[in-house]
Backbone as a ProteinNet text record, in pm:
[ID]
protein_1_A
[PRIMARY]
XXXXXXXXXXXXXXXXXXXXXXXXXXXXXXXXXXXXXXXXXXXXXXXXXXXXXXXXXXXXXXXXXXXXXXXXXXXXXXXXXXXXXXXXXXXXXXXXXXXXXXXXXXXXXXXXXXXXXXXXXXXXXXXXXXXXXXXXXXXXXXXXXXXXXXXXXXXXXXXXXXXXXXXXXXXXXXXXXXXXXXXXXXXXXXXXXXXXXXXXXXXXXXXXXXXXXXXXXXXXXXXXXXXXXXXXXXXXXXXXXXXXXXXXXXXXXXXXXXXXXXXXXXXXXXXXXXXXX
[TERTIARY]
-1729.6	-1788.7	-1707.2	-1760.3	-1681.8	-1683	-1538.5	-1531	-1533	-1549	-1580.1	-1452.5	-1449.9	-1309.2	-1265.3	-1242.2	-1164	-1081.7	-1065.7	-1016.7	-1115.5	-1197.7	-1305	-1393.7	-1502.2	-1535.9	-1618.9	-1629.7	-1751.8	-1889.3	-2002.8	-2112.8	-2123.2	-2255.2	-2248.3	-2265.7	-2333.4	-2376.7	-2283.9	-2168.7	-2061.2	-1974	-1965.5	-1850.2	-1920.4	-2099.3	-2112	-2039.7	-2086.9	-2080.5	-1887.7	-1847.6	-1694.3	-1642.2	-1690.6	-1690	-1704	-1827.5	-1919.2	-1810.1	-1764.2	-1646.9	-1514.6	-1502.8	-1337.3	-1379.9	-1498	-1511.9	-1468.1	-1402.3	-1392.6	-1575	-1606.4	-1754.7	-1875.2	-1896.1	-1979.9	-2126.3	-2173.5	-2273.1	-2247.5	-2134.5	-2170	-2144.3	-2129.9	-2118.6	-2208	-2182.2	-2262.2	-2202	-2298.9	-2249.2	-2219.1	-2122.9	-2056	-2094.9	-2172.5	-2179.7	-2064.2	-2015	-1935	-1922.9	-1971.2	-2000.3	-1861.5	-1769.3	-1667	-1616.5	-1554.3	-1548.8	-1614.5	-1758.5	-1883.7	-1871.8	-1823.6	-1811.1	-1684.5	-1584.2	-1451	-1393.5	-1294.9	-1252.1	-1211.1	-1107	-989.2	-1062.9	-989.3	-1020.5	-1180.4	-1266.1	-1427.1	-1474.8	-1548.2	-1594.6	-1659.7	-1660.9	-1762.8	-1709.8	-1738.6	-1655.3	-1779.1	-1692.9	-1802	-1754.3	-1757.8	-1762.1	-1783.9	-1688.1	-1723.9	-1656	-1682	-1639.3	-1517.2	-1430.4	-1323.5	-1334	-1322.1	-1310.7	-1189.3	-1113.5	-965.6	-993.8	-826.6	-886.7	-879.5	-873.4	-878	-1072.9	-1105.2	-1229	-1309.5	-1423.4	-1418.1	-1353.2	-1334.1	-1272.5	-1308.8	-1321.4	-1356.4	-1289.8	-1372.9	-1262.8	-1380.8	-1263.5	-1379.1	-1272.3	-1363.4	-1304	-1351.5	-1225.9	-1281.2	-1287.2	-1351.9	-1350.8	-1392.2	-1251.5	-1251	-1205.2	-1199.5	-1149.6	-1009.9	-929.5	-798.9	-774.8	-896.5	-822.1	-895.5	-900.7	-973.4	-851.2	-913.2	-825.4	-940.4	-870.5	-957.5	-839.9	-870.6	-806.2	-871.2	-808.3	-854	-862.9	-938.5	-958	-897.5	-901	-835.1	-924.5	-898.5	-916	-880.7	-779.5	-675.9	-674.7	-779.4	-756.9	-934.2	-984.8	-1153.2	-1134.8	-1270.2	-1259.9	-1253.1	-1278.5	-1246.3	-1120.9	-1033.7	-891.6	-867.2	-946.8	-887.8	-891.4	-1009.9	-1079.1	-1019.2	-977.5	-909.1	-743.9	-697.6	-552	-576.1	-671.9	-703.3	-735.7	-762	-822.3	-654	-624.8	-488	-402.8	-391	-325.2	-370.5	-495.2	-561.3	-546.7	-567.4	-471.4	-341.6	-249.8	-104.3	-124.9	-139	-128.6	-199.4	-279.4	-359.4	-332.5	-195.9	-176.8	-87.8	-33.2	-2.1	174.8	217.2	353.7	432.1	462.4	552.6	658.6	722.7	841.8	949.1	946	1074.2	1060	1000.7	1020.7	1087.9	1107.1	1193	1302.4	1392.9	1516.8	1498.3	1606.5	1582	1585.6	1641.4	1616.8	1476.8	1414	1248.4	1181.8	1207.5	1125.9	1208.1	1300.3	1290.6	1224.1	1266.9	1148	965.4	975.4	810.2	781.9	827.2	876.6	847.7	977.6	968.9	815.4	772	670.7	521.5	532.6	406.2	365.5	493.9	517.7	503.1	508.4	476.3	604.3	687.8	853.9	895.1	983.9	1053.6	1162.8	1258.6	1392.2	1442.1	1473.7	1484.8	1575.2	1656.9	1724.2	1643.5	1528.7	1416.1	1343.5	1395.4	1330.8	1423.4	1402.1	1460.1	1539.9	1511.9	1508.9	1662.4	1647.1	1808.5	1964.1	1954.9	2073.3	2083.5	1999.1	1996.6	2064.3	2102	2150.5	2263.7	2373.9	2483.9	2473.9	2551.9	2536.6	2481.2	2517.7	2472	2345	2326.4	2142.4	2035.6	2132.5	2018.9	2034.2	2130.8	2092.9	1985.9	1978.1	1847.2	1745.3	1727.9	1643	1586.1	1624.3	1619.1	1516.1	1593.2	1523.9	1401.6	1349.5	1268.7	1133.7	1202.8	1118.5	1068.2	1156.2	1127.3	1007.8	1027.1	951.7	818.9	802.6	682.5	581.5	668	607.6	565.3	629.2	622.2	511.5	465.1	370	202.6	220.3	113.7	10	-118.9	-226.7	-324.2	-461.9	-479.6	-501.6	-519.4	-546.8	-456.4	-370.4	-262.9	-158.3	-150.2	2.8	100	246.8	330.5	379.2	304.9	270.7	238.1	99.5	29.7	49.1	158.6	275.2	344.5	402.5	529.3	463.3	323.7	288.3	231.2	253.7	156.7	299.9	464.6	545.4	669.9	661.5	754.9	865.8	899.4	1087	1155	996.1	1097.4	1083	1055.9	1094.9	1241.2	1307.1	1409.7	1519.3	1620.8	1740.7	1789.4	1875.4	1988.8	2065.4	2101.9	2262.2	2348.2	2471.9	2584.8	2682.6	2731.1	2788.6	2714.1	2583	2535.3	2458.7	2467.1	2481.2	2273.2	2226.6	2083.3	2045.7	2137.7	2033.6	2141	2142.7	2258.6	2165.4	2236.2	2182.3	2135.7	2020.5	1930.7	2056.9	2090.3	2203.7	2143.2	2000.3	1894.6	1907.3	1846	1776.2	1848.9	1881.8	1953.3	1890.9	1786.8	1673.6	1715.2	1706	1748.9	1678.2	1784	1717.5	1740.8	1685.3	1736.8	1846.9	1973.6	2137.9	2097.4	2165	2190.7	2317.1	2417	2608.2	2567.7	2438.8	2459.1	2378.2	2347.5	2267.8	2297.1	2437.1	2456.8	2421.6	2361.1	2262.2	2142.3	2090.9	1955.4	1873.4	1785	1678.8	1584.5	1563.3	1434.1	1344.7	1241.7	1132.9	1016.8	1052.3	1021.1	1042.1	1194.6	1189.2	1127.9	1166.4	1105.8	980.8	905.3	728.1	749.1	845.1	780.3	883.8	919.3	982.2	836.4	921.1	863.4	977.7	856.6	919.9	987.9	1107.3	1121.7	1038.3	908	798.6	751.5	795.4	738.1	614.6	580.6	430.9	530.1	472.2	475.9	498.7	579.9	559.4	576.8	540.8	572.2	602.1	721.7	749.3	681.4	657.9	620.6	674.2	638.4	708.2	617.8	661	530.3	538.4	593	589.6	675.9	634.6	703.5	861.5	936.5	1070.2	1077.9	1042.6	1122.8	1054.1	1128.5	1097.6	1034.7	1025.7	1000.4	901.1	800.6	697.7	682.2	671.7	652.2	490.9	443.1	288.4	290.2	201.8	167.3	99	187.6	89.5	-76.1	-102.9	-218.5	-284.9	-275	-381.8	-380.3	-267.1	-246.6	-384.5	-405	-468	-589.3	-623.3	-778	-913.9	-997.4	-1078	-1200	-1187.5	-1291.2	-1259.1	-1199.7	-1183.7	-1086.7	-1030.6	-974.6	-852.3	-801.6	-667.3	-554.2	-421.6	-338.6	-269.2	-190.8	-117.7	29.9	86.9	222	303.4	442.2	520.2	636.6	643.5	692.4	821.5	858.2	979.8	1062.7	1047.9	1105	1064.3	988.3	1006.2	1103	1123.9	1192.7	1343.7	1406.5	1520.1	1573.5	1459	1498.5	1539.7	1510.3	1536.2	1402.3	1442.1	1330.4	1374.6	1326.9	1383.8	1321.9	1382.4	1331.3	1411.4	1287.8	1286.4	1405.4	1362.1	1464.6	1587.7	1586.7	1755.5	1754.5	1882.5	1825	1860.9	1733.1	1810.8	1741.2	1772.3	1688	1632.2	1534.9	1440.4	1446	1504.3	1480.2	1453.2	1431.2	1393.8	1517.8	1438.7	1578.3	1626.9	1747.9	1796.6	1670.5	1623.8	1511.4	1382.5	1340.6	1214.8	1244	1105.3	1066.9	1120.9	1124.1	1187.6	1259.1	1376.8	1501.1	1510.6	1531.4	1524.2	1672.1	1758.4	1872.6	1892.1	1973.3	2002	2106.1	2105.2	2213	2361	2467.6	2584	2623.1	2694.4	2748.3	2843.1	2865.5	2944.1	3095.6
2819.4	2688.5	2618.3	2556.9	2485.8	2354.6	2317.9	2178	2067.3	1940.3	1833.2	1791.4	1767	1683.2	1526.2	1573.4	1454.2	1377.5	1346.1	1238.1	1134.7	1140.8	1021.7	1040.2	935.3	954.7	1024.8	1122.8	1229.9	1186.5	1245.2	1183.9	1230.1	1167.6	1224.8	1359.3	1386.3	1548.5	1650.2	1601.5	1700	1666.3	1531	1539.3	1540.9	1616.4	1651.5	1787.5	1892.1	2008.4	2019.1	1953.8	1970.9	1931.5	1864	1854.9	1952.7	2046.2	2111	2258.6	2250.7	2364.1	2363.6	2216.9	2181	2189.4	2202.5	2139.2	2269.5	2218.2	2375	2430.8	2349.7	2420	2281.1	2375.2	2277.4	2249.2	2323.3	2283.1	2142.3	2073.8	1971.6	1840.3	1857.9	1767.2	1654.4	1556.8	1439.7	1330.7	1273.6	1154.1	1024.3	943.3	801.1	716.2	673.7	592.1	468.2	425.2	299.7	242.3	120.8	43.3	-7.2	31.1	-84.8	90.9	177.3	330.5	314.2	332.7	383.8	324.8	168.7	95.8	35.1	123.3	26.5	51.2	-34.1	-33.8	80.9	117.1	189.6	336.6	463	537.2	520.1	536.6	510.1	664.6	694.9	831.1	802.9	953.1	937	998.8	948.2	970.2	1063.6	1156.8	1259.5	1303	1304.1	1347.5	1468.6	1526.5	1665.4	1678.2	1820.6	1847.6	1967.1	1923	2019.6	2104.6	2272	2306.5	2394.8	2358.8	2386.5	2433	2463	2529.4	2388.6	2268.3	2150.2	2067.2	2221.7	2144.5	2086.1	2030.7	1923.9	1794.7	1819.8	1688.5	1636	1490.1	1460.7	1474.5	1433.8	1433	1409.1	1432.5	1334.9	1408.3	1415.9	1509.1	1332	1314.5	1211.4	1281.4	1268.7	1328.9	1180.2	1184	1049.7	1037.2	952.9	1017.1	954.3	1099.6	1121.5	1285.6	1262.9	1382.1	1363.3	1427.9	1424.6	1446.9	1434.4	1473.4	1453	1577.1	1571.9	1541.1	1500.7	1531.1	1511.6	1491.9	1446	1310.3	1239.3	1131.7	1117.4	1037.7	987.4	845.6	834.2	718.4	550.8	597.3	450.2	485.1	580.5	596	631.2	520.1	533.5	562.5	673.6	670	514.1	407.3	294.1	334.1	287.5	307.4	386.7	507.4	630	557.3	561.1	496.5	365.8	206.1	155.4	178.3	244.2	310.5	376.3	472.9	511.8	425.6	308.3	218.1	117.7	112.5	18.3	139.4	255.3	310	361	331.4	370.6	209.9	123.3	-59.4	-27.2	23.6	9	150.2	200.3	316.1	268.7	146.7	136.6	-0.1	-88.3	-223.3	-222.6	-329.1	-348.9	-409.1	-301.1	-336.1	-453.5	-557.5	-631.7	-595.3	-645.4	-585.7	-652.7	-742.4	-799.5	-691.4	-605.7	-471.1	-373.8	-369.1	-251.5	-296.5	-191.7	-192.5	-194.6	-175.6	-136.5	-21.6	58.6	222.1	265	189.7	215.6	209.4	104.1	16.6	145.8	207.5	280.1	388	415.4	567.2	587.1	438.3	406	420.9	334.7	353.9	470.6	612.9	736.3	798.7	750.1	838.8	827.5	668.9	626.1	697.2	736.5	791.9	927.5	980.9	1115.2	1203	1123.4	1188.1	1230.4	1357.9	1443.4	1364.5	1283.4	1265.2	1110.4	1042.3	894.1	874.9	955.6	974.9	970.2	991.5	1037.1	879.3	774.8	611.9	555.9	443.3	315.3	249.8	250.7	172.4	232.4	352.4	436.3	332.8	226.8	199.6	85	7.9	-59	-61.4	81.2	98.2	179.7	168.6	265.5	399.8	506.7	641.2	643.9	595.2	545.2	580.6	431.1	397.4	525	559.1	649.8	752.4	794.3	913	921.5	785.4	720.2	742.8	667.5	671.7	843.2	933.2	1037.3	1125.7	1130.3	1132.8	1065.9	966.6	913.9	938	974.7	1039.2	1115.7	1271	1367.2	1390.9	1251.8	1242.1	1193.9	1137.2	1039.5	1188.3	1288.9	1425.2	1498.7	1553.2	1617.2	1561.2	1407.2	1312.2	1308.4	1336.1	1272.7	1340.6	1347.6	1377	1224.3	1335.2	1308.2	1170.3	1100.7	957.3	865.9	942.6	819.6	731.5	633.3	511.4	607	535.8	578.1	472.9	334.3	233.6	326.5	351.8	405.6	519.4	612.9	708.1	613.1	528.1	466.3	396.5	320	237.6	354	491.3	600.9	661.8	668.7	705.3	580.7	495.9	395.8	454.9	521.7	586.2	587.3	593.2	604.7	435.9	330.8	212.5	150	257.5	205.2	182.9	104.6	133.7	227.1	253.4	386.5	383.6	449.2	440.7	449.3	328.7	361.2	495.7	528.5	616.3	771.5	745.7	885.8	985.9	1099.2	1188.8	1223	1187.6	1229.2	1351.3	1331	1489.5	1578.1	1657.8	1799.8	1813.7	1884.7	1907.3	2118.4	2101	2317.8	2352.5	2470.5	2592.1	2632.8	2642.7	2694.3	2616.2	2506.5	2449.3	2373.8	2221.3	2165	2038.4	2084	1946.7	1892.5	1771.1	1704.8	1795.8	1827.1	1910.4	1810.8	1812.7	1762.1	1788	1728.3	1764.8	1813.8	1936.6	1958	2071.3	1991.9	2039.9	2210.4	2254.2	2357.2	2475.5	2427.6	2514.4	2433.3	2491.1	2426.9	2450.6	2621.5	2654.2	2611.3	2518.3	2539.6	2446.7	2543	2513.8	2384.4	2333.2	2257.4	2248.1	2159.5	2199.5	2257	2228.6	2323.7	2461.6	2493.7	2641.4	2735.2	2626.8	2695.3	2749.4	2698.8	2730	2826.2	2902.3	3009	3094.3	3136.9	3255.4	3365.6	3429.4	3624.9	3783.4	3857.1	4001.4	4079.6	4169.8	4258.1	4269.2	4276.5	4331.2	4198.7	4029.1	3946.7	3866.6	3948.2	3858.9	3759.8	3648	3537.1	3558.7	3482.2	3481.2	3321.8	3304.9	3200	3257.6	3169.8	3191.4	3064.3	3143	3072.1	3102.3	3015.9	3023.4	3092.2	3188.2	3320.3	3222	3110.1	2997.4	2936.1	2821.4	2696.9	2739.9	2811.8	2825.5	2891	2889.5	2986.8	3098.2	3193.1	3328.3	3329.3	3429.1	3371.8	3538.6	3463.7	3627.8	3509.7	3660.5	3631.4	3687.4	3582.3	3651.5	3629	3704.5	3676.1	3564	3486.4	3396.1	3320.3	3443.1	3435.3	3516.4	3524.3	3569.3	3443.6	3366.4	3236.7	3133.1	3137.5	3040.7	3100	3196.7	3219.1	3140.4	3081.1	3008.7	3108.1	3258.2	3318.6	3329.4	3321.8	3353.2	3486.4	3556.3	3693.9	3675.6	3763.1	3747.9	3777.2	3717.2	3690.1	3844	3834.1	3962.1	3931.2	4057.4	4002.8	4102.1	4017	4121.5	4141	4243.5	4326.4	4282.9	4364.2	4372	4229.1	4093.9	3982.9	3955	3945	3979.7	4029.7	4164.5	4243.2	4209.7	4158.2	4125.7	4004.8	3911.9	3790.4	3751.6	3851.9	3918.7	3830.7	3723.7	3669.3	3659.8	3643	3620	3468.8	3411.7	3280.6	3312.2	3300.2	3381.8	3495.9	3620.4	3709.7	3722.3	3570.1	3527.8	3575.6	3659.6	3680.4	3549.1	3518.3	3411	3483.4	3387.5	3445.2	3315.1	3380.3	3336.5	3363.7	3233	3239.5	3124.3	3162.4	3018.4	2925.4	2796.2	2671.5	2680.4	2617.1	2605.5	2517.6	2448.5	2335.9	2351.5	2455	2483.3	2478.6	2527.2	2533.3	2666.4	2667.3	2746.1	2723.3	2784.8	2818	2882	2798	2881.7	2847.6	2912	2932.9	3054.4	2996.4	3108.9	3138.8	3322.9	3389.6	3359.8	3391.3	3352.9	3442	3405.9	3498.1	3568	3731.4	3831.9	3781.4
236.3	267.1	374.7	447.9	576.4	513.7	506.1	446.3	532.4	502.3	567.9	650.4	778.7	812.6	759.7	685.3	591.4	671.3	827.7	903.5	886.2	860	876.6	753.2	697.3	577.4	565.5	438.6	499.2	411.4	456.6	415.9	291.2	197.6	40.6	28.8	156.6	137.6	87.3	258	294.1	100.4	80.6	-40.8	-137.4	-180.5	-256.7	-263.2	-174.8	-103.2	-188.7	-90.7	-134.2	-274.4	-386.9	-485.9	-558.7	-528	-606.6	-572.6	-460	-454.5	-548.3	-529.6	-646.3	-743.7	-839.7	-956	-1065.8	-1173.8	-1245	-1297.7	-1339.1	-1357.7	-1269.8	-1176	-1098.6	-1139.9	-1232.8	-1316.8	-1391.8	-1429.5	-1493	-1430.8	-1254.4	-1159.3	-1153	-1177.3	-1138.3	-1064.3	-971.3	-884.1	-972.2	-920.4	-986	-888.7	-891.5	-781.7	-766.8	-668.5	-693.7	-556.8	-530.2	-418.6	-345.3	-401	-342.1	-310.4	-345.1	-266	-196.8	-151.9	-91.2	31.8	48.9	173	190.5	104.6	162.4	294.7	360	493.3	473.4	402.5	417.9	279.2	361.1	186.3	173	242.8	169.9	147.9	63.1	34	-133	-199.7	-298.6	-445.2	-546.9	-675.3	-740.8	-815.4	-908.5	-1079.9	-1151.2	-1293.8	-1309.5	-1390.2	-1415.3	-1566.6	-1592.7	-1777.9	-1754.9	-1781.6	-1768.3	-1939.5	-1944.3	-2085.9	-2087.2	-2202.8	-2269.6	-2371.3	-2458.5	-2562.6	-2671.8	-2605.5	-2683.5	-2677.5	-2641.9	-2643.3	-2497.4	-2471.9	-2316.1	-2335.1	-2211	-2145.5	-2003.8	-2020.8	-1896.4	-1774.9	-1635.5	-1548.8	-1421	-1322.5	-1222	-1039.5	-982.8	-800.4	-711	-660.6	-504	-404.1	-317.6	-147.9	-96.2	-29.7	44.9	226.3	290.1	416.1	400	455.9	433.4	339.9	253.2	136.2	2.7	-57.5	-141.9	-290.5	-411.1	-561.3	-662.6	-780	-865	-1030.2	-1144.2	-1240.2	-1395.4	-1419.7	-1586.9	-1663.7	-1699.4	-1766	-1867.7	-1948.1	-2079.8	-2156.3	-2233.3	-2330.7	-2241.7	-2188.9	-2146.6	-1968.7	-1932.4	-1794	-1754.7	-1741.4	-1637.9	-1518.4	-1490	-1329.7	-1248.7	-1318.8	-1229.7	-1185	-1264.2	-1258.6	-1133.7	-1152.5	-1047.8	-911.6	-922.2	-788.4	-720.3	-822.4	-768.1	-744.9	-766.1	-750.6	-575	-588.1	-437.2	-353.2	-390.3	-292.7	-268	-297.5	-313.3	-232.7	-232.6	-185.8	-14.4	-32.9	95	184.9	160	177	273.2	147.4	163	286.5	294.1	405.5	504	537.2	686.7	700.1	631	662.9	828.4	861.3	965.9	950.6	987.6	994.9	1103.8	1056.3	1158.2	1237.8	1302.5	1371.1	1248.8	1218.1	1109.5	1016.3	1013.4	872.1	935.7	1095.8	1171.5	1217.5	1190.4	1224.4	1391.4	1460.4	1642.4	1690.4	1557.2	1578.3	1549.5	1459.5	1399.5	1602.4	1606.9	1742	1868.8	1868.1	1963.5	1946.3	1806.3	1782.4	1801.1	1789.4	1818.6	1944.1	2019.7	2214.7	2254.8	2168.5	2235.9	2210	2070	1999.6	2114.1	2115	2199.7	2328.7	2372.2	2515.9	2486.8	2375.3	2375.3	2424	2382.3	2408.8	2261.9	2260.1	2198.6	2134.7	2255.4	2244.3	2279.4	2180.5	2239.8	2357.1	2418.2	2544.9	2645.5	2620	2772.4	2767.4	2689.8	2680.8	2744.1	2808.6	2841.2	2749.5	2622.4	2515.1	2456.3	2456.9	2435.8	2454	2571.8	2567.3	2508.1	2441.3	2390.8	2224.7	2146.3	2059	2072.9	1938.4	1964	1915.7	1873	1836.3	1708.7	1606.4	1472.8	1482.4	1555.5	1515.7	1639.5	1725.7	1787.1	1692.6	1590.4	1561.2	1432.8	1384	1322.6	1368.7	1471.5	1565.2	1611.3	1618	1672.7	1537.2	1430.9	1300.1	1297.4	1317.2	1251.3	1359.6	1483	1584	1538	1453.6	1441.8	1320.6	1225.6	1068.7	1173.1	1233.5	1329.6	1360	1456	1501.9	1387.5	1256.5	1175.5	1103.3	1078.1	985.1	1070.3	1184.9	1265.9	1290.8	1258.3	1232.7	1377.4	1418.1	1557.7	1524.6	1647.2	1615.2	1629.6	1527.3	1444.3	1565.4	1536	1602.8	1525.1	1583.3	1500.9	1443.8	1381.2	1252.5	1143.7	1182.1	1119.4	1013.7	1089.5	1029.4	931.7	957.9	894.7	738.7	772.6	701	557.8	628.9	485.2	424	504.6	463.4	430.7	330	290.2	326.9	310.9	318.2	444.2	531	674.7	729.6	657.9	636.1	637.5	534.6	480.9	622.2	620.5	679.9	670.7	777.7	804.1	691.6	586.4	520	607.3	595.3	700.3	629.1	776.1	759.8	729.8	732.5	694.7	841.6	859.9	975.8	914.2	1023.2	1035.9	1131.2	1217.6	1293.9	1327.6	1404.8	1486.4	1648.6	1684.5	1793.5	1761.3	1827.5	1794.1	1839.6	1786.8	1848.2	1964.9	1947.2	2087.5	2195.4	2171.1	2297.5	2316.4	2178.3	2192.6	2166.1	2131.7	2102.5	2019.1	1934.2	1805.1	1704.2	1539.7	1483.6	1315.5	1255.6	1119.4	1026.9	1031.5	1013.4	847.2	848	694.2	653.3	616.4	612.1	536.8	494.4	431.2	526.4	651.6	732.2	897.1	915.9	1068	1179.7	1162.5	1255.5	1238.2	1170.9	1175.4	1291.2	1326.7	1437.7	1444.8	1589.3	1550.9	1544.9	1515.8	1522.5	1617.8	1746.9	1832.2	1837.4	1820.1	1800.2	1664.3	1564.9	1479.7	1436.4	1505.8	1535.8	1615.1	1701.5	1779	1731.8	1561.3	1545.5	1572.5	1584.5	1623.8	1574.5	1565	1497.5	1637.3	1591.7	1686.6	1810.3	1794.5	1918.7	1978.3	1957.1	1996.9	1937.1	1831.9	1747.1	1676.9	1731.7	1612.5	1490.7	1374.6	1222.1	1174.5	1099.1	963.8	888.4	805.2	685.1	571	478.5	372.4	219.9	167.5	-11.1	-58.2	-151	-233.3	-358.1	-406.3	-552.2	-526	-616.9	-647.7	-644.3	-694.4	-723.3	-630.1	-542.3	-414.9	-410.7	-322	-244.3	-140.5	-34.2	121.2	105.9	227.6	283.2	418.5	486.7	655.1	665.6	735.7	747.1	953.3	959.3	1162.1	1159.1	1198.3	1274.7	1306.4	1396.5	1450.3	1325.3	1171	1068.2	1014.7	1009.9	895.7	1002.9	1107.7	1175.3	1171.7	1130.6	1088.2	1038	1020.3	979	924.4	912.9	897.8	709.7	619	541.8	500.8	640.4	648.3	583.6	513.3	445.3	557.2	532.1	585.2	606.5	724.1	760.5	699.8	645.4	616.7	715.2	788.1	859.2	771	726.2	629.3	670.1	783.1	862	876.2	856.8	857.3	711.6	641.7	515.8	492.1	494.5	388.3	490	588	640.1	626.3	667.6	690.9	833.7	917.7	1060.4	1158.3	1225.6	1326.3	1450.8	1552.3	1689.6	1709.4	1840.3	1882.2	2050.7	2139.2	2285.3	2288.9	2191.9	2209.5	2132	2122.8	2093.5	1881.4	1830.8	1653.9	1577.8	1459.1	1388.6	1246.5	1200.1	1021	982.6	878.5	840.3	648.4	568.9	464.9	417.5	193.5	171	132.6	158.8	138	31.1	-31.1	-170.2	-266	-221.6	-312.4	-252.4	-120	-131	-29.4	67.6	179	258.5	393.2	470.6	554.7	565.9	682.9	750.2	903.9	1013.7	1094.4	1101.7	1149	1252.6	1393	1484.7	1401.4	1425.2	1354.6	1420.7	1381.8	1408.8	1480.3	1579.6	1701	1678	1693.9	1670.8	1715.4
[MASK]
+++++++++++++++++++++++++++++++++++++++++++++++++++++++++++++++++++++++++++++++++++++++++++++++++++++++++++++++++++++++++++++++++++++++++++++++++++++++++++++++++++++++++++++++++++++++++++++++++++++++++++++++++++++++++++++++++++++++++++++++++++++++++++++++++++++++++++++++++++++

């Protein structure tokens, strides 16, 4: 099924359609109608009911497809789909309000500067000398959370106002970025991986022969598989290619140059140039 682009609100059709895909038994799907979803500013889309079965018997439960994203879960006694629905709506609010400048630091306001401009590096702004090493290296970070968060469209408000955290002030004294072993671009500082790459390079690891890979988590607790690239970006339904060979090493290149490729201590993936002989 080709799902709806959930950047914008999708019609009842499309988030019947996409409901009727999430639902555990889509036979017992029915529409909720609810007027204040149906036409809200923010978050508008369409609520559905369904019968979830356990070995406790049915239970209710209910799928949103809203624009942004959709969720489905389980009801309760002390929890109505109102509830659901206004929780999403309050949260869809707080993610499209309008941030002041008195809520940004001057590292926030340069990272916005670089972002707007479609710059990498708050060094390549005007705005750069206006702060000391500290706050650019704030600043440099929060660039990088702005690039990593941003979906088409978006300000980089708009980023900030859906991620509270990158709100907060700098902790003093605390080290936010490194500079790539590669390139040299700003990379996200972490004392237990001093090679590690940024995000530029890390999108173009490749096998021995030059194909592209990603790494990804095979579960929740870890473990790493390398698939190609160009299978993970498929849209046909085709199953993914795995490259064995960075798999089974941990062995990636980035232009030629060797680094490895494993998983993080708390999840995700690590991409580090290897250490020089």
């Amino acid at each position: 099924m080709k799902r709806p682009d959930l950047s914008s609100p999708p019609t009842y059709d499309e988030a019947l359609r996409f409901a009727r895909d999430e639902a555990q038994d889509p036979g017992t799907l029915v529409p909720y109608r609810h007027q204040g979803l149906e036409n809200a500013r923010y978050g508008r889309g369409f609520a559905f009911l369904q019968t979830f079965r356990s070995e406790r018997g049915e239970m209710d439960g209910y799928v949103l497809v809203t624009a942004g994203g959709y969720g489905s879960g389980i009801l309760s006694a002390d929890r109505h789909i109102d509830t659901v629905i206004a929780e999403h709506l309050a949260r869809a609010e707080h993610a499209n309000r309008d941030i002041p400048d008195s809520e940004l630091t001057l590292a926030h306001r340069v990272a916005l500067a670089a972002f707007e401009a479609g710059r990498t590096r708050i060094d390549e702004t005007p705005e750069r000398a206006a702060i000391d090493a500290e706050a650019a290296d704030y600043a440099e970070f929060i660039l990088l959370m702005l690039w990593r968060n941003r979906t088409p469209g978006d300000s980089g408000r708009n980023i900030l106002a859906r991620n509270d955290s990158l709100l907060r002030p700098p902790d003093p004294g605390r080290r936010y970025t490194q500079p790539c072993p590669h390139c040299g671009r700003p990379a996200v500082y972490a004392e237990r991986y001093p090679r590690l790459v940024c995000d530029h390079c890390r999108d173009r690891t490749t096998d021995r022969a030059g194909r592209q890979v990603t790494g990804y988590n095979t579960h929740l607790s870890g473990g790493m598989i390398a698939y190609y690239t160009d299978t993970v970006e498929h849209s046909d339904g085709s199953p993914y290619e795995e490259c064995v060979e960075v798999t089974r090493t941990g062995v990636c290149f980035i232009d030629g140059q060797p680094a490895t490729m494993a998983e993080a201590r708390f999840g995700g993936i690590v991409v580090q140039m290897a250490a020089a002989d």
